[in-house]
CSV table of C-alpha atoms and ligand atoms in Angstrom, one decimal:
chain,number,residue,atom,x,y,z
A,1,MET,CA,10.0,-1.5,-8.9
A,2,LEU,CA,8.6,-4.7,-7.6
A,3,LEU,CA,8.2,-5.4,-3.9
A,4,ARG,CA,10.0,-8.7,-3.6
A,5,SER,CA,9.8,-9.4,0.1
A,6,MET,CA,8.9,-7.9,3.4
A,7,PHE,CA,9.8,-8.6,7.0
A,8,ALA,CA,8.0,-7.3,10.1
A,9,GLU,CA,8.9,-7.9,13.8
A,10,ASN,CA,7.2,-6.9,17.0
A,11,TYR,CA,4.5,-5.0,15.3
A,12,ARG,CA,1.1,-5.9,16.7
A,13,SER,CA,0.4,-9.6,15.9
A,14,LEU,CA,3.4,-9.7,13.6
A,15,ARG,CA,5.9,-11.2,16.0
A,16,SER,CA,8.5,-12.1,13.3
A,17,ILE,CA,7.4,-12.8,9.8
A,18,ARG,CA,9.2,-12.7,6.4
A,19,MET,CA,7.3,-13.1,3.2
A,20,ASP,CA,8.3,-13.3,-0.4
A,21,LEU,CA,5.8,-11.6,-2.7
A,22,ALA,CA,4.6,-12.4,-6.1
A,23,ASP,CA,3.0,-10.3,-8.8
A,24,VAL,CA,-0.4,-11.0,-7.4
A,25,ASN,CA,-0.7,-11.7,-3.7
A,26,LEU,CA,-4.1,-12.9,-2.4
A,27,PHE,CA,-4.7,-13.4,1.3
A,28,ILE,CA,-7.7,-15.0,3.1
A,29,GLY,CA,-8.2,-15.9,6.8
A,30,GLU,CA,-10.4,-15.6,9.8
A,31,ASN,CA,-11.2,-12.4,11.6
A,32,GLY,CA,-8.3,-11.1,13.8
A,33,VAL,CA,-5.5,-13.3,12.4
A,34,GLY,CA,-3.5,-10.2,11.4
A,35,LYS,CA,-4.3,-9.7,7.7
A,36,SER,CA,-4.7,-5.9,8.1
A,37,ASN,CA,-1.6,-5.8,10.3
A,38,LEU,CA,0.4,-7.2,7.4
A,39,TYR,CA,-1.1,-4.6,5.1
A,40,ARG,CA,-0.5,-1.9,7.7
A,41,ALA,CA,3.2,-2.9,8.1
A,42,LEU,CA,3.7,-2.0,4.4
A,43,GLN,CA,1.8,1.2,4.9
A,44,LEU,CA,4.1,2.1,7.7
A,45,VAL,CA,7.2,1.6,5.5
A,46,GLN,CA,5.6,4.1,3.2
A,47,SER,CA,5.0,6.4,6.1
A,48,ALA,CA,8.7,6.2,7.1
A,49,VAL,CA,9.7,7.1,3.6
A,50,ARG,CA,7.3,10.0,3.6
A,51,GLY,CA,8.5,11.2,7.0
A,52,ARG,CA,5.1,10.4,8.7
A,53,LEU,CA,6.0,7.3,10.7
A,54,ALA,CA,5.7,9.0,14.1
A,55,HIS,CA,2.4,10.6,13.2
A,56,GLU,CA,0.9,7.3,11.9
A,57,ILE,CA,2.0,5.3,15.0
A,58,ALA,CA,0.8,8.0,17.3
A,59,ARG,CA,-2.6,7.9,15.5
A,60,GLU,CA,-3.0,4.2,16.0
A,61,GLY,CA,-2.5,4.5,19.8
A,62,GLY,CA,1.3,5.0,20.1
A,63,MET,CA,4.1,2.6,20.6
A,64,SER,CA,2.7,0.7,23.6
A,65,SER,CA,-0.3,-0.3,21.4
A,66,ALA,CA,1.7,-1.0,18.3
A,67,LEU,CA,4.3,-3.2,20.0
A,68,TRP,CA,3.8,-7.0,20.0
A,69,SER,CA,2.2,-7.7,23.3
A,70,GLY,CA,3.2,-11.4,23.7
A,71,SER,CA,6.4,-12.9,25.1
A,72,ARG,CA,9.6,-11.5,23.7
A,73,ARG,CA,13.1,-12.8,23.5
A,74,THR,CA,14.9,-11.6,26.6
A,75,GLY,CA,18.2,-9.7,26.3
A,76,LYS,CA,17.1,-8.0,23.0
A,77,PRO,CA,15.9,-4.4,23.0
A,78,VAL,CA,12.2,-4.0,22.4
A,79,ARG,CA,11.9,-2.8,18.8
A,80,ILE,CA,9.5,-2.7,16.0
A,81,ARG,CA,11.3,-3.6,12.8
A,82,PHE,CA,10.2,-3.4,9.2
A,83,ASP,CA,12.2,-4.4,6.1
A,84,ALA,CA,11.2,-4.0,2.4
A,85,GLU,CA,13.1,-5.4,-0.6
A,86,LEU,CA,12.4,-3.8,-3.9
A,87,LEU,CA,13.6,-5.0,-7.3
A,88,ASP,CA,14.3,-2.5,-10.0
A,89,GLU,CA,13.9,-4.8,-13.0
A,90,GLU,CA,15.2,-2.5,-15.6
A,91,ARG,CA,18.5,-1.8,-13.8
A,92,ALA,CA,18.7,-5.2,-12.2
A,93,MET,CA,19.2,-3.6,-8.8
A,94,THR,CA,17.7,-4.7,-5.5
A,95,PHE,CA,17.0,-2.1,-2.8
A,96,HIS,CA,16.8,-3.2,0.8
A,97,TYR,CA,15.4,-0.8,3.4
A,98,ARG,CA,15.3,-1.6,7.1
A,99,ILE,CA,14.0,0.5,10.0
A,100,GLU,CA,13.9,-0.2,13.7
A,101,ALA,CA,12.1,1.9,16.2
A,102,GLY,CA,11.8,1.5,20.0
A,103,LEU,CA,10.3,3.2,23.0
A,104,LYS,CA,11.5,6.4,24.6
A,105,PRO,CA,13.6,5.7,27.7
A,106,PRO,CA,11.6,7.0,30.7
A,107,LYS,CA,14.0,9.8,31.6
A,108,ALA,CA,15.2,10.9,28.1
A,109,ALA,CA,14.7,14.5,27.4
A,110,ALA,CA,13.8,14.5,23.7
A,111,GLY,CA,10.6,13.0,22.2
A,112,PHE,CA,7.2,12.1,23.5
A,113,ALA,CA,6.0,8.9,25.1
A,114,PHE,CA,3.7,7.8,22.3
A,115,GLU,CA,6.2,8.3,19.5
A,116,PRO,CA,8.4,5.7,18.0
A,117,GLN,CA,12.1,6.5,18.6
A,118,VAL,CA,13.9,5.5,15.4
A,119,LYS,CA,17.0,3.6,16.5
A,120,GLU,CA,18.4,2.3,13.2
A,121,GLU,CA,17.8,2.7,9.5
A,122,GLU,CA,19.6,1.4,6.5
A,123,LEU,CA,19.2,1.5,2.7
A,124,SER,CA,21.4,-0.8,0.7
A,125,VAL,CA,21.6,-1.5,-3.0
A,126,GLU,CA,22.7,-4.7,-4.6
A,127,THR,CA,23.6,-5.2,-8.3
A,128,GLY,CA,24.5,-8.8,-8.3
A,129,HIS,CA,27.6,-8.5,-6.2
A,130,ARG,CA,27.7,-7.6,-2.5
A,131,PRO,CA,25.1,-5.1,-1.1
A,132,VAL,CA,26.4,-1.6,-0.9
A,133,THR,CA,25.1,0.6,1.9
A,134,MET,CA,23.8,3.9,0.6
A,135,MET,CA,22.5,5.3,3.9
A,136,LYS,CA,22.9,4.1,7.5
A,137,ARG,CA,21.6,5.7,10.6
A,138,ALA,CA,22.4,4.9,14.2
A,139,GLY,CA,20.4,7.1,16.6
A,140,PRO,CA,20.6,10.7,15.5
A,141,GLY,CA,23.8,10.3,13.3
A,142,ILE,CA,23.3,9.7,9.6
A,143,PHE,CA,26.0,8.4,7.2
A,144,VAL,CA,25.4,8.6,3.5
A,145,ARG,CA,27.3,7.5,0.4
A,146,GLY,CA,28.3,10.8,-1.3
A,147,GLU,CA,29.0,11.7,-4.9
A,148,ARG,CA,32.6,10.3,-4.7
A,149,GLY,CA,31.3,6.9,-3.5
A,150,ARG,CA,32.5,7.3,0.0
A,151,MET,CA,30.4,7.1,3.2
A,152,GLU,CA,30.2,10.6,4.7
A,153,ASP,CA,28.7,12.1,7.8
A,154,TYR,CA,25.4,13.9,6.8
A,155,PRO,CA,25.7,17.4,8.3
A,156,GLU,CA,22.2,17.3,9.9
A,157,GLN,CA,21.1,15.1,12.7
A,158,ALA,CA,17.8,13.4,12.7
A,159,LEU,CA,15.3,13.8,15.6
A,160,GLN,CA,14.4,10.5,17.2
A,161,SER,CA,10.9,10.6,15.8
A,162,GLU,CA,12.2,11.5,12.2
A,163,THR,CA,13.3,9.1,9.6
A,164,ALA,CA,16.6,9.6,7.8
A,165,ILE,CA,15.2,8.3,4.5
A,166,ALA,CA,12.7,11.2,4.4
A,167,LEU,CA,15.3,13.8,5.4
A,168,LEU,CA,17.8,12.6,2.8
A,169,GLY,CA,15.2,12.1,0.1
A,170,ASP,CA,14.3,15.8,0.4
A,171,ALA,CA,17.9,16.8,0.0
A,172,GLY,CA,17.8,15.6,-3.6
A,173,HIS,CA,21.5,14.8,-3.9
A,174,TYR,CA,21.3,11.1,-3.7
A,175,PRO,CA,19.8,9.6,-6.8
A,176,GLU,CA,19.4,6.0,-5.5
A,177,ILE,CA,17.8,7.1,-2.3
A,178,GLY,CA,15.5,9.3,-4.4
A,179,SER,CA,14.4,6.5,-6.7
A,180,PHE,CA,13.7,4.2,-3.8
A,181,ARG,CA,11.7,6.9,-2.2
A,182,ARG,CA,9.7,7.7,-5.3
A,183,ALA,CA,8.9,4.0,-5.8
A,184,VAL,CA,7.5,3.5,-2.3
A,185,ASP,CA,5.7,6.8,-2.4
A,186,GLN,CA,3.6,5.6,-5.3
A,187,TRP,CA,2.3,2.5,-3.6
A,188,ARG,CA,-1.5,2.8,-3.1
A,189,PHE,CA,-3.5,1.3,-0.3
A,190,PHE,CA,-7.3,1.2,-0.6
A,191,HIS,CA,-9.4,0.2,2.4
A,192,GLY,CA,-13.1,0.9,2.7
A,193,PHE,CA,-14.0,3.9,0.7
A,194,ARG,CA,-16.4,6.1,2.7
A,195,THR,CA,-19.8,6.3,0.9
A,196,ASP,CA,-21.9,8.3,3.4
A,197,ARG,CA,-23.6,11.5,2.3
A,198,ASP,CA,-20.6,13.6,3.1
A,199,SER,CA,-18.1,11.2,1.6
A,200,PRO,CA,-15.4,12.7,-0.6
A,201,LEU,CA,-16.6,10.3,-3.3
A,202,ARG,CA,-19.9,12.2,-3.6
A,203,ALA,CA,-18.4,15.7,-3.3
A,204,PRO,CA,-17.6,18.0,-6.3
A,205,CYS,CA,-14.1,17.3,-7.6
A,206,LEU,CA,-11.8,20.0,-9.1
A,207,ALA,CA,-11.0,19.2,-12.7
A,208,VAL,CA,-7.3,18.5,-12.4
A,209,THR,CA,-5.7,15.8,-14.6
A,210,ALA,CA,-5.6,12.7,-12.3
A,211,PRO,CA,-3.4,9.8,-13.4
A,212,MET,CA,-4.1,7.9,-10.2
A,213,LEU,CA,-6.9,7.7,-7.6
A,214,ASP,CA,-6.3,9.3,-4.2
A,215,GLU,CA,-6.6,6.8,-1.3
A,216,ASP,CA,-9.8,8.4,-0.1
A,217,GLY,CA,-11.2,8.5,-3.6
A,218,ALA,CA,-11.7,12.2,-3.6
A,219,ASN,CA,-10.5,12.7,-7.2
A,220,MET,CA,-12.6,9.9,-8.6
A,221,ALA,CA,-14.5,12.1,-11.1
A,222,ALA,CA,-11.1,13.6,-12.3
A,223,VAL,CA,-9.7,10.1,-12.8
A,224,PHE,CA,-12.7,9.2,-15.0
A,225,ALA,CA,-12.4,12.6,-16.9
A,226,THR,CA,-8.7,11.9,-17.4
A,227,LEU,CA,-9.5,8.5,-18.9
A,228,TYR,CA,-12.3,9.7,-21.2
A,229,HIS,CA,-10.7,13.0,-22.3
A,230,THR,CA,-7.0,12.6,-22.0
A,231,ARG,CA,-6.3,9.0,-22.8
A,232,GLU,CA,-9.5,8.5,-24.8
A,233,ASP,CA,-9.3,4.8,-24.0
A,234,THR,CA,-12.0,3.5,-21.7
A,235,VAL,CA,-12.5,0.0,-23.0
A,236,ASP,CA,-11.7,-1.8,-19.7
A,237,LEU,CA,-13.7,0.8,-17.7
A,238,ASP,CA,-16.7,0.7,-20.0
A,239,ARG,CA,-16.7,-3.1,-19.9
A,240,ALA,CA,-16.4,-3.2,-16.1
A,241,VAL,CA,-19.3,-0.7,-15.6
A,242,SER,CA,-21.5,-2.6,-18.1
A,243,ASP,CA,-20.7,-6.0,-16.5
A,244,ALA,CA,-21.3,-4.8,-13.0
A,245,PHE,CA,-24.5,-2.9,-13.6
A,246,GLY,CA,-26.3,-4.9,-16.2
A,247,GLY,CA,-25.4,-2.9,-19.3
A,248,ALA,CA,-25.0,0.5,-17.7
A,249,ARG,CA,-22.5,3.1,-18.9
A,250,LEU,CA,-20.8,6.1,-17.5
A,251,ASP,CA,-21.4,9.6,-18.8
A,252,VAL,CA,-18.4,11.8,-18.3
A,253,PRO,CA,-18.7,15.3,-19.8
A,254,HIS,CA,-15.6,17.3,-20.7
A,255,PRO,CA,-15.0,19.2,-17.5
A,256,GLU,CA,-15.0,22.9,-16.8
A,257,GLN,CA,-13.9,23.8,-13.3
A,258,PHE,CA,-15.3,20.6,-11.8
A,259,ALA,CA,-15.1,17.1,-13.1
A,260,GLU,CA,-18.4,15.2,-13.0
A,261,PHE,CA,-19.8,11.9,-14.0
A,262,SER,CA,-23.1,10.1,-13.9
A,263,LEU,CA,-24.3,6.5,-14.4
A,264,VAL,CA,-26.8,5.7,-17.1
A,265,LEU,CA,-28.7,2.6,-16.2
A,266,PRO,CA,-30.5,0.6,-19.0
A,267,ASP,CA,-33.9,1.0,-17.2
A,268,PHE,CA,-33.7,4.8,-17.2
A,269,PRO,CA,-31.7,5.7,-20.4
A,270,GLN,CA,-33.0,9.3,-20.3
A,271,ARG,CA,-32.2,9.9,-16.6
A,272,PRO,CA,-28.5,9.7,-15.6
A,273,PHE,CA,-27.8,9.3,-11.9
A,274,SER,CA,-25.3,11.6,-10.2
A,275,PRO,CA,-22.9,10.4,-7.4
A,276,ARG,CA,-25.3,11.8,-4.8
A,277,GLU,CA,-28.0,9.5,-6.0
A,278,LEU,CA,-26.0,6.2,-6.4
A,279,SER,CA,-26.0,3.5,-3.8
A,280,ASP,CA,-23.1,2.7,-1.5
A,281,GLY,CA,-22.2,-0.5,-3.4
A,282,GLN,CA,-22.4,1.3,-6.8
A,283,MET,CA,-20.1,4.0,-5.5
A,284,ARG,CA,-17.6,1.5,-4.0
A,285,PHE,CA,-17.5,-0.4,-7.3
A,286,LEU,CA,-16.9,2.8,-9.2
A,287,ALA,CA,-14.1,3.8,-6.8
A,288,LEU,CA,-12.5,0.4,-7.2
A,289,ALA,CA,-12.7,0.9,-11.0
A,290,ALA,CA,-11.0,4.2,-10.7
A,291,ALA,CA,-8.3,2.7,-8.4
A,292,LEU,CA,-7.6,-0.3,-10.7
A,293,LEU,CA,-8.1,1.2,-14.2
A,294,SER,CA,-6.6,4.7,-13.8
A,295,TYR,CA,-4.5,6.4,-16.5
A,296,ARG,CA,-1.3,5.6,-14.8
A,297,ARG,CA,-1.3,2.5,-12.7
A,298,PRO,CA,0.5,2.5,-9.3
A,299,ARG,CA,3.3,0.0,-9.3
A,300,PHE,CA,1.8,-1.5,-6.2
A,301,ILE,CA,-1.9,-1.6,-5.3
A,302,ALA,CA,-3.2,-3.0,-2.0
A,303,LEU,CA,-6.9,-3.6,-1.5
A,304,ASN,CA,-8.2,-4.5,1.9
A,305,GLU,CA,-11.5,-6.4,1.7
A,306,PRO,CA,-12.6,-4.7,-1.6
A,307,GLU,CA,-15.7,-6.9,-1.6
A,308,THR,CA,-17.2,-4.9,1.3
A,309,SER,CA,-20.9,-4.0,0.5
A,310,LEU,CA,-20.7,-5.5,-3.0
A,311,HIS,CA,-23.2,-8.1,-4.0
A,312,PRO,CA,-21.6,-11.4,-5.1
A,313,ASP,CA,-22.8,-10.9,-8.6
A,314,MET,CA,-20.4,-7.9,-8.9
A,315,LEU,CA,-17.3,-9.9,-7.9
A,316,PRO,CA,-16.5,-11.4,-11.3
A,317,ALA,CA,-16.3,-7.8,-12.7
A,318,LEU,CA,-14.1,-6.8,-9.8
A,319,ALA,CA,-11.8,-9.8,-10.5
A,320,ASP,CA,-11.6,-8.8,-14.2
A,321,MET,CA,-10.5,-5.3,-13.1
A,322,ILE,CA,-7.9,-6.8,-10.8
A,323,ALA,CA,-6.6,-9.0,-13.6
A,324,SER,CA,-6.4,-6.0,-15.9
A,325,ALA,CA,-4.5,-3.9,-13.3
A,326,SER,CA,-2.1,-6.8,-12.7
A,327,ARG,CA,-0.7,-6.3,-16.2
A,328,ASP,CA,1.0,-3.2,-14.9
A,329,SER,CA,0.8,-3.3,-11.1
A,330,GLN,CA,1.8,-5.6,-8.4
A,331,ILE,CA,-1.4,-6.5,-6.4
A,332,TRP,CA,-2.1,-7.3,-2.8
A,333,ILE,CA,-5.6,-8.3,-1.9
A,334,VAL,CA,-7.1,-9.3,1.4
A,335,THR,CA,-10.5,-10.8,1.2
A,336,HIS,CA,-13.2,-12.7,3.1
A,337,SER,CA,-15.0,-13.7,-0.1
A,338,GLU,CA,-14.4,-17.2,-1.4
A,339,THR,CA,-16.1,-16.1,-4.6
A,340,LEU,CA,-13.6,-13.2,-5.1
A,341,ALA,CA,-10.7,-15.3,-4.1
A,342,SER,CA,-11.5,-18.1,-6.6
A,343,ALA,CA,-12.4,-15.5,-9.4
A,344,VAL,CA,-8.9,-13.9,-8.9
A,345,GLN,CA,-7.3,-17.3,-8.7
A,346,GLU,CA,-8.9,-18.3,-12.0
A,347,ARG,CA,-7.9,-15.1,-13.8
A,348,CYS,CA,-4.4,-14.5,-12.4
A,349,GLY,CA,-3.3,-18.1,-11.7
A,350,VAL,CA,-2.4,-17.5,-8.1
A,351,ARG,CA,-3.5,-19.5,-5.1
A,352,PRO,CA,-4.9,-17.7,-2.1
A,353,GLN,CA,-2.6,-17.7,1.0
A,354,ARG,CA,-4.3,-18.5,4.2
A,355,VAL,CA,-3.3,-16.2,7.1
A,356,ILE,CA,-3.4,-18.0,10.4
A,357,ARG,CA,-2.4,-17.5,14.0
A,358,LYS,CA,0.5,-19.6,15.4
A,359,ASP,CA,1.1,-19.2,19.1
A,360,GLY,CA,-0.8,-15.9,19.0
A,361,ALA,CA,1.3,-14.5,16.2
A,362,THR,CA,0.4,-14.0,12.5
A,363,TRP,CA,1.6,-16.7,10.1
A,364,ILE,CA,0.9,-17.9,6.7
A,365,ASP,CA,-0.2,-21.5,6.5
A,366,GLY,CA,2.5,-23.7,5.0
A,367,MET,CA,5.2,-21.0,5.1
A,368,ARG,CA,8.7,-21.8,6.2
A,369,LEU,CA,10.7,-19.4,8.4
A,370,THR,CA,12.6,-18.2,5.4
A,371,GLY,CA,9.3,-16.8,3.9
A,372,LEU,CA,9.2,-19.5,1.2
A,373,MET,CA,6.2,-21.8,0.9
A,374,ASP,CA,6.6,-25.5,1.5
A,375,ASP,CA,6.0,-26.3,-2.2
A,376,GLU,CA,8.5,-23.7,-3.6
B,1,ATP,N1,0.1,-5.0,20.2
B,1,ATP,C1,-0.4,-6.2,19.8
B,1,ATP,N2,0.3,-7.3,20.1
B,1,ATP,C2,-0.2,-8.5,19.7
B,1,ATP,N3,-1.4,-8.6,19.0
B,1,ATP,C3,-2.0,-7.5,18.7
B,1,ATP,C4,-1.6,-6.2,19.0
B,1,ATP,N4,-2.4,-5.3,18.6
B,1,ATP,C5,-3.4,-6.0,17.9
B,1,ATP,N5,-3.2,-7.3,18.0
B,1,ATP,C6,-4.0,-8.4,17.4
B,1,ATP,O1,-4.2,-8.2,16.1
B,1,ATP,C7,-5.4,-8.7,15.7
B,1,ATP,C8,-6.1,-7.8,14.7
B,1,ATP,O2,-5.4,-8.0,13.5
B,1,ATP,P1,-5.9,-7.5,12.1
B,1,ATP,O3,-6.7,-6.3,12.3
B,1,ATP,O4,-4.8,-7.5,11.2
B,1,ATP,O5,-6.9,-8.7,11.8
B,1,ATP,P2,-7.5,-9.1,10.4
B,1,ATP,O6,-7.0,-10.5,10.0
B,1,ATP,O7,-7.4,-8.1,9.4
B,1,ATP,O8,-9.1,-9.4,10.8
B,1,ATP,P3,-10.4,-8.9,10.0
B,1,ATP,O9,-10.6,-10.0,9.0
B,1,ATP,O10,-11.4,-9.0,11.1
B,1,ATP,O11,-10.2,-7.6,9.4
B,1,ATP,C9,-6.3,-8.7,16.9
B,1,ATP,O12,-6.8,-10.0,17.1
B,1,ATP,C10,-5.4,-8.4,18.0
B,1,ATP,O13,-5.5,-9.4,19.0
B,2,MG,MG1,-8.6,-6.6,8.6
C-alpha cells in the first residue's frame, strides 16, 4: 500500500500540515525547521497501530512536551491529531486513519499525566464511492463494522491510553483493519545507526532468515546471509559495495548458528575485515545497503539524514541504492547534503522539497493549504 497523504496537527512544530506524498519524497531544510517532527509524526501513526503510542509519547517527554507550544485556536480542545491515507493499488481501495489524543483532565481518575488520552479514532475505506467507516472510537467506546456489514458495539472498552486500532487488529476478525495494520506495521524508519564498539551492528547476529533489516540494524549480517544464500542475487549489493569502497567486496559465508560477514578491500585481498574492525562510516554505509537492498523491501522506507558520517564520495553509491529501492518501496528521505539531494533528484526525477518555518510552524516552501504544491 502506498502512503498517499498525511496530516498532523498540534504535534511539536507541526501546527497544522497536510502533505500529499509521491513515490520518492525528498526533504531538505535548515536545522530545527521540523523535518524530524514530520518523520516522527509518521512513526507515531505506526506506534498507534502497534499499540505503543502512549509509550512513545511518554518516552519523548509526555504530552506537555509533544503538544504544539505556540498559540492555538480558542474554543477547540487541545489535541494532537494524525491522519494517514493509504492506497491499496491492487484493490483500488483507499484507507483513511485518524487519531486524536489530548491531555488527561486534572481530576480524572484513569491514566497518568504524561500519557496521551486517545479521544477519537476512525478507520474508513473508500472504493470509489463514499467512504465507509470500518471502526470508530469515541472515548472508551469502540464501534466496528461486523461480518454482516453493520456497525456494532465492540464488547471491550479501550483504556484512554490504548488505541482501538491495535486492540481490534489483534482480534483478527476484521480483514480490512488487519490489512491496514499490516501495511503500517511494515513501514521502516532508519535514523542514525549506532556504530560505537557496543553497537548491535558489530555484535554477533543469530542466523535467522532476515527478509528486512531491523531498525537498529541488529540483524544486518543475517540480511546479507539471506541475500547471498537464500536469494542468491546480490548484483545491486555487490555493485554498491564495490562503488562505495573502491572495488571492495563482501565475504558472507554460509552461516551456522551465527551469521557473519567481512569486507575484503582491494589493498588487502588476503585479509578480510570483520565488523569489529570497520570504520563508523563503513558500517553505516553497509547498514544502509542492508536497509535498502534487503530480500523483501518494506513498502515504505524513511531515512533521516542517511549521509551522517559518510564522505561525499560515497553519496552517489547511496543514491544508486535509494533509486534501486524505489522500484519496490516508497521512499522518504531527509537530508542536509546538497550532493545527496541532487544525486537522488537525478536518479529518481524528484525535486527536493524545502521544509521551512512559517510563523514558528513547520511548512513546505511553495505548498498550499490543501497539501498540493503551487505548480501541481
Ligand atoms: N512542543 C513544541 N511546540 C512547538 N515547537 C516545538 C515543540 N517541540 C519542539 N519544537 C520545535 O521543533 C524543532 C525541532 O524540530 P526537528 O527536530 O524536526 O528539526 P529538524 O528540521 O529535524 O532539524 P535538524 O536538521 O537539526 O535535525 C525545534 O526547533 C523546536 O523549537
Ligand atoms: Mg532532524
